[in-house]
Amino acid sequence: MADKPTYEELEQRVKELEQQASKRKEAENQVKHQAEFLNLVLESLPHPFYVIDAFDYTIKVANSAAHMGPLSKGTTCYALTHRSDRPCGSEGHPCPLEKIKETKQPVTVEHLHYDKDGNPRNVEVHAYPIFDSEGNVSQMIESSLDVTDRKRAEEALKKARDELEKRVEERTSELVAANEQLRQEIEERKRAEEGLQYRAEFEKLVSAISTNFMNLSADEIDSGINHALKKIGEFAGVDRSYVFQFDDKGTKMDNTHEWCAKGIEPHIQRLEGLLVDGFPWATGKLKRLETLHIPRVADLLPEASHEKKEFQSKGVQSLVNVPMVSGGSLVGFLGFDSVRAEKSWAEEDMALLKTIGEIIVNTLERKRAEEEIRNLSRQLIGAMEDERRRVARDLHDEFGQAVTGLHFGIEALRNSLPVELKDQETRCDELIGMVEQLGDTVRDLSSELRPDMLDHLGLIPTLEWYIDDFAKRTQDFQIDFQALGVKKRPSSEIEIVLYRILQEGLNNITKHAKAKRVSVLLAYSHPKLILTIKDDGIGFEQTKGMLPFGAKKQGIGLLGMRERAASVGGAIDIRSSMGKGTVIRAELPVALKKAGG
């Protein structure tokens, strides 16, 4: 049997129990105070706060913001917040507890919860794990922030942003459309400006061609037309430009002028004597004075099959022909071919081509008229020379014989006089001298009209004789003559023209120049003969309309020189200045061209 505790021991035990009771009471108070503090903290939160069991979803702790009235034991989180009889777990509402159990990490999700008044609210759920002693998730702390207003603001902002983006897209589309329209307008204006510049340059070219033709002589017109075809062809970017002319009956046509770009085969040599009716569709339009514009030869209709075959045989892809009209009748056409690429012509450009066609027609008409005038002048000068030759021959033969007979008759009379008739003998001697002087005059006049030696000895000996005789007769100035490179005699027409030009040139120098020295040079420079007469006289100021040598009028002198030169396809140029003398330069062909050549 154990010993009974002593009083002191009991008293000590009581004190220990009292101390333990006091400590327990203090601990309970502390726990109570902590619980009250925790509850105070939880209740101070304006948003719902929960502690949820990880196994059965029951709510262990919740503040008043999470529920209305007392919370029933065993209430689950999904029943309270979702008004549902099963845990959430859809894609749009993932369960934070399941995510924490899976990851053991805090998670944040957005849910749709019902508030104390039963209204659905968008909340942002922040969940944190609570682990047991073994490190497993036993509970979950969940705090829900009401983001309904933020969500609405975000939705409003998204709506505003979507509306803004829509308006921006619409405005951007409008700006793109406006920009495209502006770009098209700029391109159209640029094309219009380029077109205007192109036509301005084209008009400038047409004007230059027209001016050039005005300054061409008849012999230069063909080369001038070829030059114009080249300029227009290069400007327009075509491969071939050409002129066709109809004969007087309008039944045949010739390709008379042509220009081809580099690498393009010419056809002028084989396009002669073509029948106009051989191209009925094309010439039909031209005869109606219509422009023949074919942007694409391959698209020609069956009625133009012959023309299509002809064009394609030459490799022509596009072409334009403008009628050339004289006196209301078709006399030919001006054409432009595109071989390497298709080309279309604007109406304004074709109008300019018609203008060029008119210029060429007028130039060709002028050429024909000048050739006719030249032929008539040549015939007239020929008739004059024939008459001069006849008169010279009559003077030499008939009048010369009469003068010779008179000379012999007077001499016989003198010899038959008696010795005592001294006065009569002296008178006969005077008459004989007068007859001899008359004979010299007749011979000089005959040579002046037409020197026989020109026909018999040729040009150079005749010029040498004339210059020597002229110097002896006038003795006004010294004349130097030189002939270079003239190995063959020119035609008789050329010889007489050069002879007459020298005659008139020396006569003008005698009358007006007051020269001391004159040089005459006859030179051959293929294909022309050049006669140059240069003096050191007083000269004259060359102004428009002023005549050389101070002449009052152009009679058979200078005008005759020009007409004679022009009649054989030549030209005369006169250069002078005050105090520096005068130069007459005549350029003539060696042989006379055939009429119309």
Coordinates of C-alpha atoms in Angstrom, one line a residue:
M1 CA 0.0 0.0 0.0
A2 CA 1.4 3.2 -1.1
D3 CA 2.2 5.9 1.3
K4 CA -0.3 8.7 1.6
P5 CA 0.9 12.0 0.2
T6 CA 1.8 14.4 2.7
Y7 CA 0.1 17.7 3.2
E8 CA 2.9 19.5 1.7
E9 CA 2.9 17.2 -1.3
L10 CA -0.8 17.7 -1.8
E11 CA -0.5 21.4 -1.4
Q12 CA 2.3 21.3 -4.0
R13 CA 0.1 19.3 -6.4
V14 CA -2.8 21.7 -6.0
K15 CA -0.5 24.6 -6.8
E16 CA 0.7 22.8 -9.9
L17 CA -2.9 22.0 -11.0
E18 CA -3.8 25.6 -10.4
Q19 CA -0.9 26.7 -12.4
Q20 CA -1.8 24.3 -15.2
A21 CA -5.4 25.5 -15.0
S22 CA -4.3 29.1 -15.1
K23 CA -2.1 28.4 -18.1
R24 CA -4.9 26.5 -19.9
K25 CA -7.3 29.4 -19.1
E26 CA -4.8 31.8 -20.5
A27 CA -4.3 29.7 -23.6
E28 CA -8.0 29.4 -24.1
N29 CA -8.3 33.1 -23.8
Q30 CA -5.5 33.6 -26.2
V31 CA -7.1 31.2 -28.7
K32 CA -10.4 32.9 -28.2
H33 CA -8.8 36.3 -28.8
Q34 CA -7.0 34.9 -31.9
A35 CA -10.2 33.4 -33.1
E36 CA -12.0 36.7 -32.5
F37 CA -9.1 38.5 -34.2
L38 CA -9.2 36.1 -37.2
N39 CA -13.0 36.4 -37.4
L40 CA -12.6 40.2 -37.2
V41 CA -10.0 40.1 -40.0
L42 CA -12.2 37.9 -42.1
E43 CA -15.3 40.0 -41.5
S44 CA -13.3 43.1 -42.4
L45 CA -12.7 41.7 -45.9
P46 CA -15.3 43.2 -48.3
H47 CA -15.2 40.2 -50.5
P48 CA -16.1 36.6 -49.9
F49 CA -13.5 34.4 -48.1
Y50 CA -13.6 30.7 -47.6
V51 CA -11.7 27.7 -46.3
I52 CA -12.8 24.6 -48.1
D53 CA -12.2 21.0 -47.3
A54 CA -10.2 19.4 -50.1
F55 CA -12.0 16.1 -49.9
D56 CA -15.7 16.9 -49.7
Y57 CA -15.8 20.5 -50.9
T58 CA -17.5 21.6 -47.6
I59 CA -17.0 25.1 -46.4
K60 CA -15.1 25.1 -43.1
V61 CA -14.8 28.9 -42.7
A62 CA -16.5 31.7 -44.5
N63 CA -17.0 35.4 -43.7
S64 CA -20.3 37.1 -43.9
A65 CA -19.5 38.6 -47.3
A66 CA -19.7 35.0 -48.6
H67 CA -23.3 34.2 -47.3
M68 CA -26.4 35.7 -45.9
G69 CA -27.4 34.4 -42.5
P70 CA -25.9 31.4 -40.7
L71 CA -24.0 28.9 -42.8
S72 CA -25.4 25.4 -42.5
K73 CA -23.0 22.7 -41.6
G74 CA -21.9 20.6 -44.6
T75 CA -22.6 23.4 -47.1
T76 CA -20.4 22.9 -50.2
C77 CA -18.6 25.6 -52.1
Y78 CA -20.5 24.8 -55.4
A79 CA -23.8 24.9 -53.7
L80 CA -23.2 28.3 -52.1
T81 CA -21.4 30.0 -55.0
H82 CA -22.9 28.3 -58.1
R83 CA -26.3 27.2 -56.8
S84 CA -25.3 23.8 -58.2
D85 CA -25.5 20.2 -56.9
R86 CA -22.2 19.2 -58.3
P87 CA -18.7 20.6 -58.4
C88 CA -17.7 22.9 -61.3
G89 CA -15.4 21.6 -63.8
S90 CA -16.3 22.8 -67.3
E91 CA -13.7 24.4 -69.6
G92 CA -15.2 27.8 -69.0
H93 CA -15.4 27.2 -65.2
P94 CA -12.4 25.1 -64.1
C95 CA -12.5 24.0 -60.4
P96 CA -9.6 25.8 -58.5
L97 CA -9.6 23.0 -55.9
E98 CA -8.9 20.3 -58.5
K99 CA -6.2 22.5 -60.0
I100 CA -4.5 23.0 -56.6
K101 CA -4.7 19.3 -55.8
E102 CA -3.1 18.6 -59.2
T103 CA -0.4 21.3 -59.1
K104 CA -0.1 22.0 -55.3
Q105 CA 0.3 25.6 -56.5
P106 CA -1.9 28.7 -56.0
V107 CA -4.2 29.3 -58.9
T108 CA -6.4 32.1 -60.2
V109 CA -9.5 31.6 -62.3
E110 CA -12.6 33.5 -63.4
H111 CA -16.0 32.2 -62.3
L112 CA -19.6 33.2 -62.4
H113 CA -20.8 33.3 -58.7
Y114 CA -24.1 34.3 -57.2
D115 CA -24.1 37.0 -54.5
K116 CA -26.1 37.0 -51.3
D117 CA -29.0 38.6 -53.2
G118 CA -28.9 35.8 -55.9
N119 CA -27.4 38.0 -58.6
P120 CA -24.8 36.5 -60.9
R121 CA -21.5 38.2 -60.6
N122 CA -18.2 37.8 -62.4
V123 CA -15.5 37.0 -59.9
E124 CA -11.8 36.4 -59.9
V125 CA -11.1 33.5 -57.7
H126 CA -7.7 33.3 -55.9
A127 CA -7.0 29.9 -54.4
Y128 CA -4.2 28.8 -52.1
P129 CA -3.4 25.3 -50.8
I130 CA -3.2 24.2 -47.1
F131 CA -1.1 21.2 -46.5
D132 CA -1.3 18.5 -43.8
S133 CA 1.7 17.2 -41.9
E134 CA 2.4 14.8 -44.7
G135 CA 2.5 17.5 -47.4
N136 CA -0.8 16.7 -48.9
V137 CA -3.5 19.3 -49.8
S138 CA -6.1 19.1 -47.0
Q139 CA -7.8 22.4 -47.4
M140 CA -8.0 25.4 -49.7
I141 CA -8.2 29.1 -49.0
E142 CA -10.4 30.8 -51.6
S143 CA -10.8 34.6 -51.9
S144 CA -13.2 35.9 -54.6
L145 CA -12.9 39.4 -56.0
D146 CA -16.0 40.9 -57.7
V147 CA -14.8 41.9 -61.2
T148 CA -18.2 42.4 -62.7
D149 CA -17.7 46.2 -63.1
R150 CA -14.2 45.6 -64.4
K151 CA -15.6 42.9 -66.7
R152 CA -18.3 45.2 -67.9
A153 CA -15.7 47.9 -68.4
E154 CA -13.5 45.5 -70.3
E155 CA -16.5 44.4 -72.4
A156 CA -17.4 48.1 -73.0
L157 CA -13.8 48.8 -73.8
K158 CA -13.6 45.8 -76.1
K159 CA -16.8 46.9 -77.7
A160 CA -15.5 50.4 -78.0
R161 CA -12.2 49.0 -79.3
D162 CA -14.0 46.8 -81.8
E163 CA -16.2 49.7 -82.8
L164 CA -13.1 51.8 -83.2
E165 CA -11.3 49.1 -85.1
K166 CA -14.4 48.8 -87.3
R167 CA -14.5 52.5 -87.9
V168 CA -10.7 52.5 -88.5
E169 CA -11.1 49.7 -91.0
E170 CA -14.0 51.5 -92.6
R171 CA -12.0 54.8 -92.6
T172 CA -8.9 52.9 -93.8
S173 CA -11.0 51.4 -96.6
E174 CA -12.3 54.8 -97.5
L175 CA -8.7 56.2 -97.4
V176 CA -7.5 53.3 -99.5
A177 CA -10.3 53.8 -102.0
A178 CA -9.6 57.6 -101.9
N179 CA -5.9 57.0 -102.3
E180 CA -6.6 54.6 -105.2
Q181 CA -8.9 57.1 -106.8
L182 CA -6.2 59.8 -106.3
R183 CA -3.5 57.5 -107.7
Q184 CA -5.7 56.8 -110.7
E185 CA -6.4 60.5 -111.2
I186 CA -2.6 61.2 -110.9
E187 CA -1.8 58.5 -113.4
E188 CA -4.6 59.7 -115.7
R189 CA -3.3 63.3 -115.3
K190 CA 0.2 62.1 -115.9
R191 CA -0.9 60.2 -119.0
A192 CA -2.8 63.3 -120.1
E193 CA 0.3 65.5 -119.5
E194 CA 2.5 63.0 -121.3
G195 CA 0.0 63.0 -124.1
L196 CA 0.0 66.7 -124.3
Q197 CA 3.8 66.8 -124.2
Y198 CA 3.9 64.1 -126.9
R199 CA 1.5 66.0 -129.1
A200 CA 3.3 69.3 -128.4
E201 CA 6.6 67.6 -129.5
F202 CA 4.8 66.1 -132.4
E203 CA 3.4 69.4 -133.5
K204 CA 6.9 71.0 -133.1
L205 CA 8.3 68.2 -135.3
V206 CA 5.5 68.8 -137.9
S207 CA 6.3 72.5 -137.9
A208 CA 10.0 71.9 -138.3
I209 CA 9.4 69.5 -141.2
S210 CA 7.1 72.1 -142.9
T211 CA 9.7 74.8 -142.5
N212 CA 12.4 72.5 -143.8
F213 CA 10.4 71.7 -146.9
M214 CA 9.9 75.4 -147.6
N215 CA 13.6 75.9 -147.9
L216 CA 14.3 72.9 -150.1
S217 CA 15.1 73.1 -153.8
A218 CA 13.3 70.7 -156.2
D219 CA 16.4 68.5 -156.3
E220 CA 16.5 68.2 -152.5
I221 CA 12.8 67.3 -152.0
D222 CA 13.1 63.6 -152.3
S223 CA 15.9 63.4 -149.7
G224 CA 13.9 65.8 -147.6
I225 CA 10.9 63.5 -147.7
N226 CA 13.0 60.5 -146.7
H227 CA 14.5 62.6 -143.8
A228 CA 11.0 63.5 -142.7
L229 CA 9.9 59.9 -142.8
K230 CA 12.9 59.0 -140.6
K231 CA 12.2 61.8 -138.1
I232 CA 8.5 60.9 -137.8
G233 CA 9.2 57.1 -137.7
E234 CA 11.8 57.5 -134.9
F235 CA 9.6 59.9 -132.9
A236 CA 6.5 57.6 -133.2
G237 CA 8.5 54.5 -132.5
V238 CA 7.4 52.6 -135.6
D239 CA 9.5 50.3 -137.7
R240 CA 8.7 51.5 -141.3
S241 CA 7.4 54.8 -142.8
Y242 CA 6.7 55.3 -146.5
V243 CA 5.0 57.2 -149.2
F244 CA 3.0 55.7 -152.1
Q245 CA 2.1 57.8 -155.1
F246 CA -0.6 57.0 -157.7
D247 CA -0.1 57.4 -161.4
D248 CA -2.0 60.1 -163.4
K249 CA -4.8 57.6 -164.1
G250 CA -5.1 56.4 -160.5
T251 CA -4.8 52.7 -161.5
K252 CA -1.2 52.0 -160.4
M253 CA 0.9 53.0 -157.4
D254 CA 4.6 53.1 -156.5
N255 CA 6.4 53.1 -153.2
T256 CA 8.5 56.2 -153.9
H257 CA 9.9 57.0 -150.5
E258 CA 10.7 54.7 -147.5
W259 CA 12.5 54.7 -144.2
C260 CA 13.1 51.6 -142.1
A261 CA 14.4 51.2 -138.6
K262 CA 17.5 49.2 -137.9
G263 CA 17.0 45.5 -138.6
I264 CA 13.8 46.1 -140.6
E265 CA 13.8 44.9 -144.2
P266 CA 13.0 47.6 -146.8
H267 CA 10.4 46.9 -149.6
I268 CA 10.7 50.0 -151.8
Q269 CA 12.5 48.2 -154.6
R270 CA 9.8 45.6 -155.2
L271 CA 6.7 47.8 -154.6
E272 CA 6.5 49.5 -158.0
G273 CA 3.6 49.4 -160.5
L274 CA 1.2 47.8 -158.0
L275 CA -2.5 47.7 -159.1
V276 CA -4.6 50.0 -157.0
D277 CA -7.6 47.7 -157.4
G278 CA -5.4 44.8 -156.1
F279 CA -6.1 46.0 -152.6
P280 CA -9.9 46.9 -152.8
W281 CA -10.7 47.1 -149.1
A282 CA -7.7 49.3 -148.2
T283 CA -7.7 51.6 -151.2
G284 CA -11.5 51.8 -151.0
K285 CA -11.3 53.5 -147.6
L286 CA -8.5 55.7 -148.9
K287 CA -10.5 56.7 -151.9
R288 CA -13.2 57.8 -149.6
L289 CA -10.5 59.9 -148.0
E290 CA -10.7 57.9 -144.8
T291 CA -7.7 57.1 -142.6
L292 CA -6.8 53.4 -142.6
H293 CA -6.0 52.5 -139.0
I294 CA -5.3 48.9 -138.2
P295 CA -4.2 48.4 -134.5
R296 CA -4.1 44.6 -135.0
V297 CA -3.6 43.0 -138.4
A298 CA -4.6 39.6 -137.0
D299 CA -8.1 40.9 -136.3
L300 CA -8.9 42.0 -139.9
L301 CA -12.3 40.8 -141.2
P302 CA -12.7 38.4 -144.1
E303 CA -13.4 41.2 -146.6
A304 CA -9.8 42.4 -146.0
S305 CA -8.3 38.9 -146.4
H306 CA -6.0 40.0 -149.3
E307 CA -4.7 42.9 -147.4
K308 CA -4.3 40.8 -144.3
K309 CA -2.2 38.3 -146.2
E310 CA 0.0 41.0 -147.8
F311 CA 0.5 42.7 -144.4
Q312 CA 1.4 39.5 -142.6
S313 CA 3.8 38.5 -145.4
K314 CA 5.8 41.6 -144.5
G315 CA 5.5 40.9 -140.7
V316 CA 3.3 43.9 -140.1
Q317 CA 1.4 43.8 -136.8
S318 CA -0.2 47.3 -136.9
L319 CA -0.3 50.1 -139.4
V320 CA -1.9 53.4 -140.2
N321 CA -2.3 54.9 -143.7
V322 CA -3.4 58.5 -144.2
P323 CA -4.7 59.7 -147.7
M324 CA -2.7 62.3 -149.6
V325 CA -5.1 64.5 -151.5
S326 CA -4.6 67.1 -154.2
G327 CA -7.4 69.0 -155.8
G328 CA -10.0 66.8 -154.0
S329 CA -8.5 63.6 -155.5
L330 CA -6.5 60.9 -153.9
V331 CA -2.9 61.0 -155.2
G332 CA -1.3 58.6 -152.8
F333 CA -1.0 57.9 -149.1
L334 CA 1.5 58.2 -146.2
G335 CA 2.0 55.0 -144.2
F336 CA 3.5 53.8 -140.9
D337 CA 4.1 50.1 -140.0
S338 CA 4.8 48.5 -136.7
V339 CA 6.5 45.2 -137.2
R340 CA 8.0 44.3 -133.8
A341 CA 5.0 45.2 -131.6
E342 CA 1.4 46.2 -132.0
K343 CA 0.6 49.9 -131.9
S344 CA -2.5 52.0 -131.7
W345 CA -2.7 55.7 -132.8
A346 CA -4.8 58.4 -131.1
E347 CA -7.2 60.5 -133.2
E348 CA -5.1 63.6 -132.5
D349 CA -2.0 61.9 -133.8
M350 CA -3.6 60.7 -136.9
A351 CA -4.8 64.3 -137.5
L352 CA -1.2 65.4 -137.3
L353 CA -0.2 62.6 -139.8
K354 CA -2.8 64.0 -142.2
T355 CA -1.1 67.4 -141.8
I356 CA 2.2 65.8 -142.7
G357 CA 0.6 64.1 -145.7
E358 CA -0.7 67.5 -146.9
I359 CA 2.7 69.0 -146.5
I360 CA 4.3 66.2 -148.5
V361 CA 1.6 66.5 -151.2
N362 CA 2.2 70.2 -151.5
T363 CA 5.9 69.7 -151.6
L364 CA 5.6 67.1 -154.3
E365 CA 3.3 69.4 -156.3
R366 CA 5.8 72.2 -155.9
K367 CA 8.5 69.8 -157.1
R368 CA 6.5 68.9 -160.2
A369 CA 5.7 72.6 -160.8
E370 CA 9.3 73.6 -160.5
E371 CA 10.4 70.8 -162.8
E372 CA 7.8 71.9 -165.3
I373 CA 9.1 75.5 -165.0
R374 CA 12.7 74.2 -165.2
N375 CA 11.8 72.3 -168.4
L376 CA 10.0 75.2 -169.9
S377 CA 12.9 77.5 -168.9
R378 CA 15.3 75.0 -170.4
Q379 CA 13.3 74.9 -173.6
L380 CA 13.2 78.7 -173.7
I381 CA 16.9 79.1 -173.1
G382 CA 17.5 76.4 -175.6
A383 CA 15.4 78.2 -178.2
M384 CA 17.3 81.4 -177.3
E385 CA 20.6 79.7 -177.8
D386 CA 19.4 78.2 -181.1
E387 CA 18.4 81.6 -182.2
R388 CA 21.7 83.1 -181.1
R389 CA 23.5 80.3 -183.0
R390 CA 21.4 81.0 -186.1
V391 CA 22.0 84.8 -185.9
A392 CA 25.7 84.3 -185.2
R393 CA 25.9 82.0 -188.2
D394 CA 24.0 84.4 -190.4
L395 CA 26.3 87.3 -189.2
H396 CA 29.4 85.2 -189.8
D397 CA 28.3 83.7 -193.1
E398 CA 26.0 86.1 -194.9
F399 CA 26.9 89.5 -193.4
G400 CA 30.5 88.5 -193.2
Q401 CA 30.6 87.6 -196.9
A402 CA 28.9 90.9 -197.7
V403 CA 31.5 92.8 -195.7
T404 CA 34.3 90.9 -197.4
G405 CA 32.8 91.6 -200.8
L406 CA 32.4 95.3 -199.9
H407 CA 36.1 95.3 -198.8
F408 CA 37.3 93.8 -202.1
G409 CA 35.0 96.0 -204.1
I410 CA 36.3 99.2 -202.5
E411 CA 39.9 98.0 -202.8
A412 CA 39.3 97.3 -206.6
L413 CA 37.7 100.7 -207.0
R414 CA 40.8 102.3 -205.3
N415 CA 43.1 100.4 -207.6
S416 CA 41.2 101.5 -210.7
L417 CA 41.4 105.3 -209.9
P418 CA 43.7 107.5 -212.0
V419 CA 46.8 108.7 -210.2
E420 CA 45.7 112.3 -210.2
L421 CA 42.6 111.4 -208.1
K422 CA 44.4 111.5 -204.8
D423 CA 41.4 112.6 -202.7
Q424 CA 39.3 109.8 -203.9
E425 CA 42.1 107.3 -203.2
T426 CA 42.3 108.6 -199.7
R427 CA 38.6 108.3 -199.3
C428 CA 38.7 104.7 -200.5
D429 CA 41.4 103.9 -197.9
E430 CA 39.1 105.4 -195.2
L431 CA 36.2 103.3 -196.4
I432 CA 38.4 100.1 -196.4
G433 CA 39.3 100.8 -192.8
M434 CA 35.7 101.3 -191.9
V435 CA 34.8 98.0 -193.6
E436 CA 37.5 96.2 -191.7
Q437 CA 36.3 97.7 -188.4
L438 CA 32.8 96.6 -189.4
G439 CA 34.1 93.1 -190.0
D440 CA 35.8 93.0 -186.6
T441 CA 32.5 94.2 -185.0
V442 CA 30.5 91.5 -186.8
R443 CA 33.0 88.8 -185.7
D444 CA 32.9 90.1 -182.1
L445 CA 29.1 90.2 -182.2
S446 CA 28.9 86.7 -183.7
S447 CA 31.3 85.4 -181.0
E448 CA 29.3 87.2 -178.3
L449 CA 26.1 85.6 -179.5
R450 CA 27.5 82.1 -179.8
P451 CA 31.3 81.3 -180.1
D452 CA 31.8 78.5 -182.6
M453 CA 34.8 77.2 -180.6
L454 CA 32.4 76.3 -177.7
D455 CA 30.9 73.6 -180.0
H456 CA 34.2 72.6 -181.6
L457 CA 36.9 72.9 -178.8
G458 CA 34.9 72.7 -175.6
L459 CA 34.3 74.8 -172.5
I460 CA 37.8 75.4 -171.1
P461 CA 39.4 76.7 -174.3
T462 CA 36.4 78.9 -174.9
L463 CA 36.6 80.3 -171.4
E464 CA 40.3 81.0 -171.8
W465 CA 39.7 82.7 -175.1
Y466 CA 36.8 84.8 -173.7
I467 CA 38.7 85.9 -170.6
D468 CA 41.7 86.9 -172.6
D469 CA 39.6 88.7 -175.2
F470 CA 37.5 90.4 -172.4
A471 CA 40.7 91.6 -170.6
K472 CA 42.0 93.1 -173.8
R473 CA 38.8 94.9 -174.6
T474 CA 38.2 96.3 -171.1
Q475 CA 41.6 96.6 -169.6
D476 CA 39.8 97.5 -166.3
F477 CA 41.2 94.7 -164.1
Q478 CA 43.5 91.7 -164.2
I479 CA 41.8 88.3 -164.7
D480 CA 43.3 85.0 -163.5
F481 CA 41.7 81.8 -164.7
Q482 CA 42.3 78.2 -163.5
A483 CA 40.6 74.9 -164.3
L484 CA 41.0 72.0 -161.8
G485 CA 40.0 68.4 -162.2
V486 CA 37.9 68.9 -165.3
K487 CA 38.9 65.9 -167.4
K488 CA 35.8 65.3 -169.4
R489 CA 33.6 67.7 -171.3
P490 CA 30.2 68.3 -169.7
S491 CA 27.1 68.2 -171.7
S492 CA 26.6 71.1 -174.2
E493 CA 23.7 72.5 -172.2
I494 CA 26.0 72.7 -169.1
E495 CA 28.8 74.3 -171.1
I496 CA 26.6 77.1 -172.5
V497 CA 25.2 77.9 -169.1
L498 CA 28.6 78.2 -167.5
Y499 CA 29.8 80.3 -170.4
R500 CA 26.8 82.7 -170.0
I501 CA 27.3 82.9 -166.2
L502 CA 30.9 83.9 -166.8
Q503 CA 29.8 86.5 -169.4
E504 CA 27.2 88.1 -167.1
G505 CA 29.5 87.9 -164.0
L506 CA 32.4 89.8 -165.7
N507 CA 30.0 92.3 -167.2
N508 CA 28.5 93.1 -163.7
I509 CA 32.0 93.5 -162.3
T510 CA 32.9 95.9 -165.1
K511 CA 29.7 97.9 -164.4
H512 CA 29.6 98.0 -160.6
A513 CA 32.5 96.5 -158.7
K514 CA 35.4 98.9 -159.4
A515 CA 37.7 95.9 -159.0
K516 CA 41.4 95.7 -159.7
R517 CA 41.7 91.9 -159.7
V518 CA 39.4 89.1 -160.6
S519 CA 40.0 85.3 -160.2
V520 CA 38.0 82.7 -162.1
L521 CA 38.1 79.0 -161.0
L522 CA 36.4 76.1 -162.7
A523 CA 36.6 72.9 -160.6
Y524 CA 35.1 69.5 -160.7
S525 CA 33.8 68.2 -157.3
H526 CA 31.8 65.0 -157.8
P527 CA 29.1 65.1 -159.0
K528 CA 29.2 68.8 -159.8
L529 CA 31.1 71.5 -161.7
I530 CA 31.8 74.6 -159.6
L531 CA 32.4 78.0 -161.2
T532 CA 33.7 80.6 -158.8
I533 CA 34.1 84.3 -159.8
K534 CA 35.8 86.4 -157.1
D535 CA 36.7 90.1 -157.3
D536 CA 38.3 92.6 -154.9
G537 CA 35.8 95.4 -155.6
I538 CA 33.8 97.6 -153.4
G539 CA 31.2 94.9 -152.6
F540 CA 27.8 95.6 -151.1
E541 CA 25.7 94.9 -148.0
Q542 CA 23.6 91.8 -148.4
T543 CA 20.1 92.6 -147.0
K544 CA 16.8 91.0 -147.9
G545 CA 15.5 92.2 -151.2
M546 CA 18.7 94.0 -152.1
L547 CA 20.3 93.2 -155.4
P548 CA 24.0 92.6 -155.9
F549 CA 26.3 95.2 -157.5
G550 CA 23.9 98.0 -156.7
A551 CA 21.6 97.0 -159.5
K552 CA 18.3 98.7 -159.8
K553 CA 16.5 95.8 -161.3
Q554 CA 17.1 92.2 -162.2
G555 CA 16.7 92.0 -165.9
I556 CA 18.3 89.4 -168.2
G557 CA 21.5 89.8 -166.0
L558 CA 21.5 88.2 -162.6
L559 CA 18.0 86.8 -162.9
G560 CA 19.1 85.2 -166.1
M561 CA 22.1 83.7 -164.4
R562 CA 19.8 82.1 -161.7
E563 CA 17.3 80.9 -164.3
R564 CA 20.0 79.4 -166.5
A565 CA 21.5 77.6 -163.5
A566 CA 18.1 76.4 -162.2
S567 CA 17.1 75.2 -165.7
V568 CA 19.9 72.5 -165.6
G569 CA 19.4 71.6 -161.9
G570 CA 22.1 73.9 -160.6
A571 CA 22.2 76.9 -158.2
I572 CA 24.0 80.2 -157.8
D573 CA 25.1 81.7 -154.5
I574 CA 26.3 85.3 -154.2
R575 CA 28.2 86.5 -151.1
S576 CA 29.5 90.0 -150.6
S577 CA 30.2 92.7 -147.9
M578 CA 31.1 96.3 -148.1
G579 CA 34.8 96.9 -149.1
K580 CA 35.6 93.2 -149.3
G581 CA 34.5 92.3 -152.8
T582 CA 32.0 89.8 -154.1
V583 CA 32.0 86.0 -154.7
I584 CA 29.7 84.3 -157.3
R585 CA 29.6 80.6 -156.9
A586 CA 27.7 78.4 -159.4
E587 CA 27.2 74.7 -158.9
L588 CA 25.9 72.7 -161.8
P589 CA 25.7 69.0 -162.6
V590 CA 28.1 67.6 -165.1
A591 CA 25.3 66.1 -167.2
L592 CA 21.7 67.3 -167.7
K593 CA 19.1 65.3 -165.9
K594 CA 16.2 63.9 -167.9
A595 CA 12.8 65.6 -167.5
G596 CA 11.1 64.6 -164.3
G597 CA 14.3 62.9 -163.0

